[in-house]
Coordinates of C-alpha atoms in Angstrom, one line a residue:
Chain A
M68 CA -115.9 16.8 -18.7
S69 CA -115.9 19.7 -21.4
L70 CA -114.3 22.9 -21.7
T71 CA -116.2 26.3 -22.6
T72 CA -114.4 28.4 -24.8
E73 CA -113.8 30.9 -21.4
D74 CA -111.9 27.8 -20.0
V75 CA -109.7 27.9 -23.3
H76 CA -108.8 31.5 -22.8
K77 CA -108.0 31.0 -19.2
I78 CA -105.6 27.9 -20.1
A79 CA -103.9 30.1 -22.8
W80 CA -103.5 33.0 -20.5
L81 CA -101.5 30.9 -17.7
A82 CA -99.4 29.2 -20.2
R83 CA -98.9 32.4 -22.0
L84 CA -100.0 31.6 -25.4
A85 CA -101.4 33.9 -27.9
I86 CA -104.3 32.3 -29.8
D87 CA -106.9 33.3 -32.6
P88 CA -110.3 34.1 -30.6
A89 CA -111.8 32.6 -33.8
K90 CA -110.4 29.2 -33.0
A91 CA -111.2 29.0 -29.7
E92 CA -114.1 26.8 -29.7
S93 CA -112.4 24.3 -31.9
Y94 CA -109.9 24.1 -29.1
A95 CA -112.4 23.9 -26.8
R96 CA -114.0 20.9 -28.6
D97 CA -110.7 19.2 -29.4
L98 CA -109.1 19.6 -25.7
S99 CA -112.5 18.4 -24.4
G100 CA -112.3 15.3 -26.5
I101 CA -108.7 14.4 -24.8
L102 CA -110.0 15.0 -21.4
E103 CA -112.8 13.0 -22.5
F104 CA -110.6 10.0 -23.5
V105 CA -108.5 10.3 -20.1
E106 CA -111.7 10.2 -18.2
Q107 CA -112.0 6.8 -19.2
M108 CA -109.6 5.7 -16.3
S109 CA -111.8 7.1 -13.9
T110 CA -114.1 4.2 -14.2
V111 CA -112.0 1.7 -12.9
D112 CA -111.7 1.3 -9.1
T113 CA -108.4 2.4 -7.3
S114 CA -109.8 2.9 -3.8
A115 CA -107.2 0.2 -2.5
V116 CA -104.4 2.0 -4.7
P117 CA -101.7 4.3 -3.2
P118 CA -101.1 7.5 -5.2
M119 CA -98.2 7.5 -7.2
A120 CA -95.4 10.4 -7.4
H121 CA -93.7 9.1 -10.2
P122 CA -94.5 6.3 -12.6
L123 CA -90.8 4.8 -11.5
D124 CA -90.8 2.7 -8.0
Q125 CA -87.7 4.5 -7.0
A126 CA -86.6 6.8 -4.4
Q127 CA -85.0 10.1 -4.8
R128 CA -80.8 9.8 -4.7
L129 CA -78.8 12.5 -3.1
R130 CA -76.1 14.4 -4.2
P131 CA -73.2 15.8 -1.8
D132 CA -73.0 19.4 -0.9
E133 CA -70.2 19.7 -3.1
V134 CA -69.9 22.8 -5.7
V135 CA -69.1 21.6 -8.9
E136 CA -70.1 24.3 -11.3
T137 CA -67.7 26.9 -12.4
N138 CA -68.9 30.5 -13.5
Q139 CA -70.0 30.2 -17.6
R140 CA -71.3 33.3 -17.9
D141 CA -69.8 34.7 -20.9
R142 CA -71.2 31.5 -22.6
F143 CA -74.8 31.4 -21.1
Q144 CA -75.2 34.9 -22.0
A145 CA -73.8 34.6 -25.5
H146 CA -77.6 33.6 -26.2
A147 CA -79.2 36.1 -24.4
P148 CA -80.8 38.9 -26.6
L149 CA -79.4 41.6 -24.2
V150 CA -77.2 41.8 -21.0
E151 CA -75.6 44.4 -19.4
A152 CA -73.2 44.5 -16.1
G153 CA -73.7 40.6 -16.2
L154 CA -77.2 41.1 -16.1
Y155 CA -79.8 39.6 -18.1
L156 CA -82.2 42.6 -19.6
V157 CA -85.8 41.3 -19.8
P158 CA -88.9 44.3 -20.7
K159 CA -89.4 46.1 -17.5
V160 CA -91.8 44.5 -15.2
I161 CA -93.1 46.8 -12.8
E162 CA -93.8 50.5 -13.3
Chain B
M251 CA -116.8 46.5 19.5
Q252 CA -113.6 44.6 20.7
W253 CA -111.4 43.0 18.0
E254 CA -108.9 40.1 17.8
S255 CA -106.4 39.8 15.5
V256 CA -105.4 36.9 13.9
I257 CA -101.9 36.1 12.8
G258 CA -99.9 33.4 11.1
L259 CA -96.3 33.9 9.7
E260 CA -94.4 32.2 6.3
I261 CA -90.7 32.1 7.1
H262 CA -88.4 31.4 4.5
A263 CA -85.0 30.2 5.9
Q264 CA -82.3 30.3 3.5
L265 CA -80.8 26.9 4.3
A266 CA -76.6 27.0 4.8
T267 CA -75.5 24.7 2.0
R268 CA -72.4 25.1 -0.1
S269 CA -74.1 24.4 -3.1
K270 CA -77.6 24.8 -4.6
I271 CA -80.5 22.7 -4.0
F272 CA -80.5 21.0 -7.1
S273 CA -77.3 21.7 -8.8
G274 CA -73.7 22.1 -7.8
A275 CA -73.3 25.9 -8.4
A276 CA -72.2 27.7 -5.3
T277 CA -74.5 29.5 -3.0
A278 CA -71.7 32.1 -1.6
Y279 CA -73.5 35.5 -1.0
G280 CA -72.6 38.8 -3.0
A281 CA -70.9 37.3 -6.4
E282 CA -70.8 39.1 -9.7
P283 CA -74.2 38.8 -10.7
N284 CA -74.9 35.3 -12.8
T285 CA -71.6 33.6 -12.0
Q286 CA -73.1 31.2 -9.7
A287 CA -76.1 30.2 -12.1
C288 CA -75.4 27.5 -14.0
A289 CA -77.4 25.2 -16.8
V290 CA -80.2 23.7 -14.3
D291 CA -80.3 27.1 -12.6
L292 CA -81.2 28.7 -15.7
G293 CA -83.7 26.0 -16.9
L294 CA -81.9 25.3 -20.2
P295 CA -83.2 22.4 -21.9
G296 CA -82.3 18.6 -21.2
V297 CA -81.1 19.7 -17.6
L298 CA -82.1 17.4 -14.5
P299 CA -82.1 18.5 -10.9
V300 CA -80.6 16.4 -8.3
L301 CA -81.5 16.8 -4.5
N302 CA -78.6 18.2 -2.4
G303 CA -78.6 15.7 0.6
A304 CA -77.3 18.4 3.1
A305 CA -80.8 20.6 2.4
V306 CA -82.7 17.2 3.4
R307 CA -80.2 16.8 6.8
M308 CA -80.8 20.5 7.8
A309 CA -84.9 20.4 7.1
V310 CA -84.8 17.2 9.4
K311 CA -82.3 18.3 11.8
F312 CA -85.4 21.7 12.2
G313 CA -88.1 19.3 12.3
L314 CA -86.5 16.9 15.0
A315 CA -86.1 20.7 17.1
I316 CA -89.7 21.3 17.0
G317 CA -90.8 17.9 17.9
A318 CA -92.5 17.4 14.8
K319 CA -93.3 14.8 12.4
V320 CA -90.6 14.0 9.6
A321 CA -92.0 12.5 6.6
P322 CA -90.9 8.8 5.6
R323 CA -91.7 9.8 2.1
S324 CA -92.5 13.4 0.8
V325 CA -93.0 14.8 -2.6
F326 CA -91.3 17.8 -4.4
A327 CA -94.1 19.4 -6.8
R328 CA -93.7 22.1 -9.5
K329 CA -95.7 25.8 -8.5
N330 CA -96.2 27.2 -11.6
Y331 CA -96.2 31.2 -12.7
F332 CA -94.3 33.5 -14.9
Y333 CA -92.1 35.9 -13.9
P334 CA -88.3 36.6 -15.5
D335 CA -86.0 35.7 -12.3
L336 CA -88.1 32.1 -12.5
P337 CA -86.2 30.9 -15.7
K338 CA -88.2 27.8 -15.8
G339 CA -91.9 29.1 -15.6
Y340 CA -92.1 26.9 -12.3
Q341 CA -90.6 26.9 -8.9
I342 CA -89.8 23.4 -7.5
S343 CA -91.3 23.3 -4.0
Q344 CA -93.5 20.6 -1.8
Y345 CA -97.2 20.7 -1.8
D346 CA -99.5 17.8 -0.1
L347 CA -96.6 16.2 1.0
P348 CA -93.9 18.4 3.2
V349 CA -90.7 16.8 4.8
V350 CA -91.5 18.4 8.1
S351 CA -95.0 18.7 9.4
T352 CA -97.1 19.7 12.7
G353 CA -94.5 20.6 15.2
R354 CA -94.5 23.5 18.0
L355 CA -92.2 26.6 19.4
T356 CA -92.7 27.9 22.8
I357 CA -92.7 31.7 23.1
A358 CA -92.7 33.8 26.1
V359 CA -94.3 37.2 26.1
D360 CA -94.9 39.5 29.0
G361 CA -94.0 36.6 31.0
E362 CA -96.5 34.3 29.8
E363 CA -95.3 31.5 27.7
K364 CA -97.4 30.4 24.7
T365 CA -97.3 27.3 22.2
I366 CA -97.0 28.4 18.8
G367 CA -98.5 25.4 16.1
I368 CA -96.1 24.9 12.9
T369 CA -98.3 23.7 10.4
R370 CA -95.6 22.5 8.3
A371 CA -91.9 23.3 6.7
H372 CA -91.0 22.2 3.1
L373 CA -88.2 22.3 1.3
E374 CA -88.0 24.7 -2.1
E375 CA -85.7 26.4 -4.4
D376 CA -85.7 30.5 -4.3
A377 CA -85.7 32.3 -7.4
G378 CA -83.2 34.7 -8.7
K379 CA -83.3 38.4 -8.3
S380 CA -84.9 41.3 -10.5
L381 CA -83.2 44.6 -10.5
H382 CA -85.7 47.4 -11.1
E383 CA -83.4 50.2 -11.7
D384 CA -82.9 51.9 -14.4
F385 CA -81.7 49.6 -17.3
H386 CA -83.0 51.8 -20.1
G387 CA -86.9 50.8 -19.1
F388 CA -85.2 47.2 -18.9
T389 CA -85.1 45.1 -15.7
G390 CA -82.0 43.5 -14.9
I391 CA -81.4 39.8 -14.1
D392 CA -79.2 37.9 -11.8
L393 CA -79.8 34.6 -11.6
N394 CA -77.1 33.9 -9.0
R395 CA -79.8 33.0 -6.1
A396 CA -81.9 30.8 -8.4
G397 CA -82.0 27.5 -6.6
T398 CA -80.8 28.3 -3.5
P399 CA -82.2 26.0 -0.7
L400 CA -85.4 27.4 1.5
L401 CA -86.9 25.7 3.8
E402 CA -90.2 27.8 4.1
I403 CA -91.8 27.4 7.7
V404 CA -95.4 28.0 8.2
S405 CA -97.3 28.7 11.4
E406 CA -100.7 28.0 12.4
P407 CA -102.7 31.3 12.9
D408 CA -102.3 31.1 16.7
L409 CA -100.8 34.5 16.9
R410 CA -102.7 37.1 18.4
S411 CA -100.6 40.4 18.6
A412 CA -97.9 42.1 16.3
K413 CA -95.8 41.4 19.7
E414 CA -96.3 37.4 19.5
A415 CA -95.2 37.8 16.1
V416 CA -92.2 39.0 16.8
A417 CA -91.6 37.0 20.2
Y418 CA -92.2 33.8 17.6
M419 CA -89.8 35.2 15.1
K420 CA -87.2 35.9 17.0
K421 CA -87.6 32.6 18.8
L422 CA -87.6 30.6 14.7
H423 CA -84.6 32.8 14.2
A424 CA -82.3 31.7 17.4
L425 CA -83.2 28.3 16.8
V426 CA -82.2 28.3 13.3
R427 CA -78.9 29.6 14.0
Y428 CA -78.3 27.3 17.1
L429 CA -78.7 24.5 14.7
E430 CA -76.3 26.1 12.2
I431 CA -78.8 25.5 9.3
C432 CA -79.5 29.2 8.2
D433 CA -77.1 32.1 9.0
G434 CA -80.0 34.5 9.9
N435 CA -78.6 37.4 8.0
M436 CA -82.0 39.3 7.6
Q437 CA -80.2 42.2 5.6
E438 CA -79.0 39.8 2.6
G439 CA -82.3 38.2 3.0
S440 CA -81.5 34.6 4.4
F441 CA -84.4 34.8 6.5
R442 CA -87.6 36.6 5.7
C443 CA -91.3 36.5 6.4
D444 CA -94.6 37.0 5.3
A445 CA -97.3 37.8 7.8
N446 CA -101.2 36.6 7.1
V447 CA -103.2 39.2 9.2
S448 CA -107.3 39.4 10.0
V449 CA -108.9 40.5 12.7
R450 CA -112.7 39.2 13.7
P451 CA -114.7 40.7 16.7
K452 CA -113.8 39.2 20.1
G453 CA -115.3 36.0 20.8
Q454 CA -115.9 35.1 17.3
E455 CA -114.5 32.0 16.5
K456 CA -114.6 32.2 12.4
F457 CA -111.7 33.8 11.1
G458 CA -111.9 37.4 9.2
T459 CA -110.7 37.8 5.6
R460 CA -107.0 37.7 5.9
A461 CA -104.4 39.8 3.9
E462 CA -100.8 38.5 3.1
I463 CA -98.4 41.0 3.6
K464 CA -95.2 40.0 1.5
N465 CA -91.2 40.3 2.6
L466 CA -90.8 41.6 5.8
N467 CA -86.9 41.8 6.5
S468 CA -86.5 42.8 9.8
F469 CA -88.2 42.6 13.4
R470 CA -89.2 45.8 13.2
F471 CA -90.8 46.1 10.0
V472 CA -92.8 42.9 10.9
E473 CA -94.3 44.5 14.2
K474 CA -95.1 47.8 12.3
A475 CA -96.6 46.4 9.7
I476 CA -98.7 44.0 11.4
N477 CA -100.1 46.5 13.5
Y478 CA -100.6 49.5 10.6
E479 CA -102.6 46.3 8.8
I480 CA -104.7 45.3 12.1
E481 CA -105.4 49.1 12.5
R482 CA -106.4 49.4 8.5
Q483 CA -108.9 46.4 8.5
I484 CA -110.8 47.3 11.9
E485 CA -110.7 50.7 10.3
I486 CA -112.6 48.8 7.4
L487 CA -114.8 46.8 9.5
E488 CA -116.0 49.7 11.6
S489 CA -117.1 51.9 8.9
G490 CA -118.8 48.8 7.2
G491 CA -116.7 47.7 4.5
E492 CA -115.1 44.3 3.4
V493 CA -111.7 43.3 3.7
V494 CA -110.3 42.0 0.4
Q495 CA -108.2 38.9 0.5
E496 CA -105.0 40.3 -1.4
T497 CA -101.1 40.8 -1.1
R498 CA -100.4 43.6 0.2
L499 CA -96.5 45.3 0.3
Y500 CA -95.0 47.1 3.7
D501 CA -93.9 50.2 2.9
A502 CA -91.3 51.3 5.6
A503 CA -90.8 54.7 4.3
K504 CA -94.1 55.2 4.8
D505 CA -95.1 53.2 7.1
E506 CA -97.9 51.7 5.6
T507 CA -99.1 48.5 3.5
R508 CA -100.2 48.9 0.2
S509 CA -102.2 46.5 -2.2
M510 CA -99.9 44.7 -4.5
R511 CA -101.5 42.7 -6.8
S512 CA -104.9 43.3 -8.8
K513 CA -107.5 40.7 -8.4
E514 CA -108.1 39.8 -12.2
E515 CA -104.3 37.9 -11.6
A516 CA -105.4 35.9 -8.9
N517 CA -102.8 33.0 -8.6
D518 CA -104.0 29.8 -10.0
Y519 CA -100.3 27.9 -9.3
R520 CA -101.8 24.1 -11.1
Y521 CA -98.9 22.6 -8.4
F522 CA -98.5 19.0 -9.7
P523 CA -95.8 16.5 -8.9
D524 CA -92.4 17.1 -10.5
P525 CA -91.9 14.3 -12.9
D526 CA -88.0 14.9 -12.9
L527 CA -87.5 14.2 -9.3
L528 CA -88.5 11.0 -7.3
P529 CA -90.3 10.9 -4.1
L530 CA -87.7 11.6 -0.8
E531 CA -87.6 8.7 1.1
I532 CA -86.0 9.2 4.3
S533 CA -85.0 6.1 6.6
R534 CA -85.4 5.8 10.4
A535 CA -81.6 5.6 10.5
F536 CA -80.9 9.0 8.8
I537 CA -83.5 10.4 11.1
E538 CA -81.5 8.8 14.5
D539 CA -78.0 9.5 12.9
V540 CA -79.5 13.5 12.2
R541 CA -81.0 13.4 16.0
G542 CA -77.6 12.4 17.1
E543 CA -76.2 15.7 15.8
L544 CA -78.4 18.0 17.5
P545 CA -77.2 20.6 19.3
E546 CA -78.5 21.5 23.1
L547 CA -81.6 23.9 22.0
P548 CA -82.0 27.4 23.1
D549 CA -84.8 26.3 25.8
E550 CA -82.6 23.6 27.1
K551 CA -79.8 26.2 27.6
R552 CA -81.9 28.2 29.4
D553 CA -83.1 26.1 31.8
R554 CA -79.1 24.7 32.4
F555 CA -78.3 28.2 33.2
K556 CA -80.5 28.9 35.5
L557 CA -80.2 25.8 37.5
Q558 CA -76.3 25.5 36.6
Y559 CA -75.4 29.3 37.3
G560 CA -78.5 30.3 39.4
L561 CA -79.3 32.7 36.8
N562 CA -82.9 34.1 36.8
E563 CA -85.3 33.9 34.0
Y564 CA -84.4 37.1 32.7
D565 CA -80.6 36.8 32.3
A566 CA -80.9 33.3 31.4
G567 CA -83.2 34.2 28.5
V568 CA -80.5 37.0 27.2
L569 CA -77.8 35.2 27.5
T570 CA -79.1 32.0 25.8
A571 CA -80.6 34.6 23.0
T572 CA -77.7 33.5 20.6
R573 CA -75.4 30.4 20.5
E574 CA -72.4 32.6 20.2
L575 CA -73.6 35.0 23.7
A576 CA -73.8 31.5 25.5
D577 CA -70.8 30.4 24.2
Y578 CA -69.1 33.8 25.3
Y579 CA -70.5 33.5 28.6
E580 CA -69.9 30.1 29.5
A581 CA -66.3 30.9 28.6
V582 CA -66.2 34.0 30.9
V583 CA -67.5 32.0 33.9
K584 CA -65.1 29.1 33.2
A585 CA -62.2 31.5 32.8
A586 CA -63.0 33.8 36.0
D587 CA -63.8 31.0 38.1
S588 CA -66.2 33.0 40.3
D589 CA -69.7 34.3 40.7
P590 CA -71.3 33.7 37.5
K591 CA -74.1 36.2 38.4
L592 CA -71.3 38.8 38.4
C593 CA -69.8 37.3 35.1
A594 CA -73.7 37.6 33.8
N595 CA -74.0 41.0 34.9
W596 CA -70.9 42.2 33.0
V597 CA -71.4 40.2 29.9
M598 CA -75.0 41.8 29.5
G599 CA -74.2 45.1 31.1
D600 CA -71.0 47.0 30.3
L601 CA -69.9 44.7 27.4
A602 CA -73.1 44.4 25.7
G603 CA -73.3 48.0 25.9
A604 CA -70.4 48.6 24.2
L605 CA -70.5 46.3 21.8
N606 CA -74.1 47.7 20.9
K607 CA -72.4 51.5 20.8
A608 CA -69.7 50.1 18.8
A609 CA -72.0 48.5 16.2
L610 CA -69.9 44.9 17.1
E611 CA -71.8 41.4 17.4
I612 CA -70.4 39.2 20.4
E613 CA -68.3 37.2 18.1
Q614 CA -66.6 40.7 17.2
S615 CA -65.8 41.7 20.8
P616 CA -62.4 43.6 20.8
I617 CA -62.4 41.8 24.6
E618 CA -62.2 38.1 24.8
P619 CA -63.6 35.9 27.4
G620 CA -60.6 35.2 29.1
R621 CA -59.5 38.9 29.5
L622 CA -62.9 39.9 30.9
A623 CA -62.6 37.0 33.3
G624 CA -59.5 38.5 34.3
L625 CA -61.0 41.9 35.1
I626 CA -64.1 39.8 36.7
R627 CA -61.8 37.8 39.0
R628 CA -59.9 41.0 40.3
I629 CA -63.2 42.3 41.2
A630 CA -64.4 39.2 43.2
D631 CA -61.3 39.0 44.9
N632 CA -61.5 43.0 46.1
T633 CA -58.3 43.7 44.3
I634 CA -60.2 46.7 42.3
S635 CA -63.9 48.2 43.4
G636 CA -66.9 47.8 40.8
K637 CA -65.8 51.7 40.4
I638 CA -62.2 51.2 39.2
A639 CA -63.3 48.2 37.5
K640 CA -65.1 50.4 34.9
Q641 CA -62.2 52.1 34.0
V642 CA -60.3 48.9 33.5
F643 CA -62.9 47.7 31.5
E644 CA -62.3 50.7 29.0
A645 CA -58.8 50.1 29.0
L646 CA -59.4 46.6 28.2
W647 CA -61.4 47.4 25.0
E648 CA -58.9 50.1 23.8
S649 CA -55.8 47.8 24.3
G650 CA -54.9 44.1 24.5
E651 CA -53.3 44.3 27.9
T652 CA -54.7 41.8 30.3
A653 CA -56.6 43.3 33.3
D654 CA -53.7 42.3 35.4
T655 CA -51.3 44.8 33.7
I656 CA -53.8 47.3 33.3
I657 CA -54.0 47.2 37.2
D658 CA -50.5 47.3 37.8
Q659 CA -49.3 49.9 35.2
Q660 CA -51.9 52.7 36.4
G661 CA -51.7 51.9 39.8
L662 CA -55.6 50.8 40.4
R663 CA -55.3 48.3 43.2
Q664 CA -57.6 48.8 45.8
I665 CA -56.5 50.1 49.2
T666 CA -57.8 47.5 51.8
D667 CA -55.1 48.0 54.1
T668 CA -57.4 49.4 57.0
S669 CA -54.2 51.3 58.7
A670 CA -53.7 53.3 55.5
I671 CA -57.4 54.1 55.2
E672 CA -57.5 55.1 58.8
A673 CA -54.5 57.9 57.9
I674 CA -56.5 59.7 55.4
I675 CA -59.4 59.5 57.4
D676 CA -57.6 61.2 60.1
G677 CA -55.9 63.8 57.6
I678 CA -59.7 64.5 56.1
I679 CA -61.2 64.7 59.7
A680 CA -58.2 67.3 60.7
A681 CA -58.6 69.2 57.7
N682 CA -62.2 69.7 57.9
P683 CA -63.1 70.4 61.6
Q684 CA -66.3 72.4 60.7
Q685 CA -68.0 69.9 58.9
V686 CA -67.0 67.5 61.3
E687 CA -68.6 69.7 63.9
Q688 CA -71.6 69.6 61.9
Y689 CA -71.8 66.1 61.4
R690 CA -71.5 65.1 64.8
A691 CA -74.7 68.0 65.7
G692 CA -76.6 65.7 63.5
K693 CA -76.3 66.7 59.9
D694 CA -76.2 63.5 58.4
K695 CA -76.0 64.4 54.8
L696 CA -72.3 65.2 55.3
F697 CA -71.5 61.5 55.7
G698 CA -71.0 61.7 51.8
F699 CA -68.9 65.1 52.0
F700 CA -66.3 62.8 53.7
V701 CA -66.7 59.5 51.3
G702 CA -66.4 62.2 48.5
Q703 CA -62.9 63.7 50.1
A704 CA -61.7 59.9 51.0
M705 CA -62.2 59.0 47.5
K706 CA -60.4 61.9 46.3
A707 CA -57.4 61.4 48.4
T708 CA -57.2 57.5 47.1
Q709 CA -58.2 58.5 43.6
G710 CA -61.1 56.1 44.0
K711 CA -58.9 53.2 45.3
A712 CA -60.3 52.7 48.5
N713 CA -62.7 49.8 49.1
P714 CA -66.1 51.4 49.6
A715 CA -67.3 49.2 52.0
Q716 CA -64.1 49.3 54.3
L717 CA -64.2 53.0 53.9
N718 CA -67.6 53.7 54.9
E719 CA -67.2 51.6 58.1
L720 CA -64.1 53.3 59.2
L721 CA -65.5 56.7 58.4
R722 CA -68.7 56.0 60.9
K723 CA -66.5 54.9 63.5
K724 CA -63.9 57.8 63.1
L725 CA -67.0 60.5 63.1
Q726 CA -68.6 59.1 65.6

């Protein structure tokens, strides 16, 4: 499978990564190389193998429904660039 | 051209757990911003989600109540998108292996029953809240809601009108409250709805292009938004245009839907299994254990009310609309130990009217079932007339007294003593010779005049049936 530069721009947008347009072509080449490498696995016949959701063959453990966390807002917000009235402030998301 | 609308609903029910779906932070509504958002909810590096067993139990309970399949194995997946109130950059949800699939719910519209398919119900976490009020050009983020457990319930496109959609939503709303898995508070967003709406020429099998209307938080808005959207799409098609597949927002103030997202930002969620969570396995024993906890469901209760209390379909339906109302009614019947139909009339009539006027829910009723039953007992045994009962009802509402005390204190006991009523009638006949003569000459309408006089003389306390009978006899 080989990626076009258009694919590279789309993936970068979805991941919110800024890339240098001049490098898009080399990214496309490198990423395609990685995909081709992984693609070798599709030559193995897996028709009799059920799909796996997790590499560990175990089931999810359940937690009792208890409130065990306390309010640590001040500590968490000490790292935030901007807070007001207990809210995290971010650049306006809608007009 | 005749058009047919096709509607499917996605309903998000907030599960009534104490703690979040993947963390031990509280879910209580209305706390100070960000005081219930822990490291897991904030998506800080190094944290791991651990699934809340109560949320799983509630999802299974719902699945059993709608006759659905409960998956022995289901998987959590990441739904990837960027938005400031989603700190991890993905929402943990379920994708191709949901916990509940293929159930059904029966609704009734205009006396017609119809079964609506439920495609799936899956567990997921809620996002935080974005506050767009003016924070000097910034948006405020409150992450208290982030990580609150949701059950997303997706219907088949089986609904054909806004009315059916509302009936389905109400039925589901009653069900989750019966099951006590969701408080159903729509104002607080505990129960919200997105509607997929399309139209097609009547008789055509292929669905038309649909639009999704987001965040409808009241039954009324669901109805209005869907009706608006149907009209909008028909107008486009009839003028030769094409409906665009898009997300739209309902503006209640303008009663219209409008486009929410532009096409170039078409969603690409890139779902994949969440490596932080193992598959959820649900054993037969667990399912049977939950089945044992199922309460009597709304339809079962309605059928029992019809059978046990001799109520008609309508009354039984109204009285079982919520578990609280049904419990109240049954408590009244038990305490009154008399005519269940009379009890139904008082609960659905005067009491429901007074509650509605005072904007109170049944569980906030100032009249407890026992005191209402006390009133009904006195109607049933003829101590008071139906008319006087309304007066006693008002006093019950205002004071904490029992019906018997009110009747005694205000001297409202009905006069059923024949000789006492006769004496009053004799007096009226003697005082109104002209009217008596006219009546006897054939002016039947005057009968009402005599009844009125007698009621006035007894302050409304004469037994009406007895009074009528005696009057007729005396006036002959």
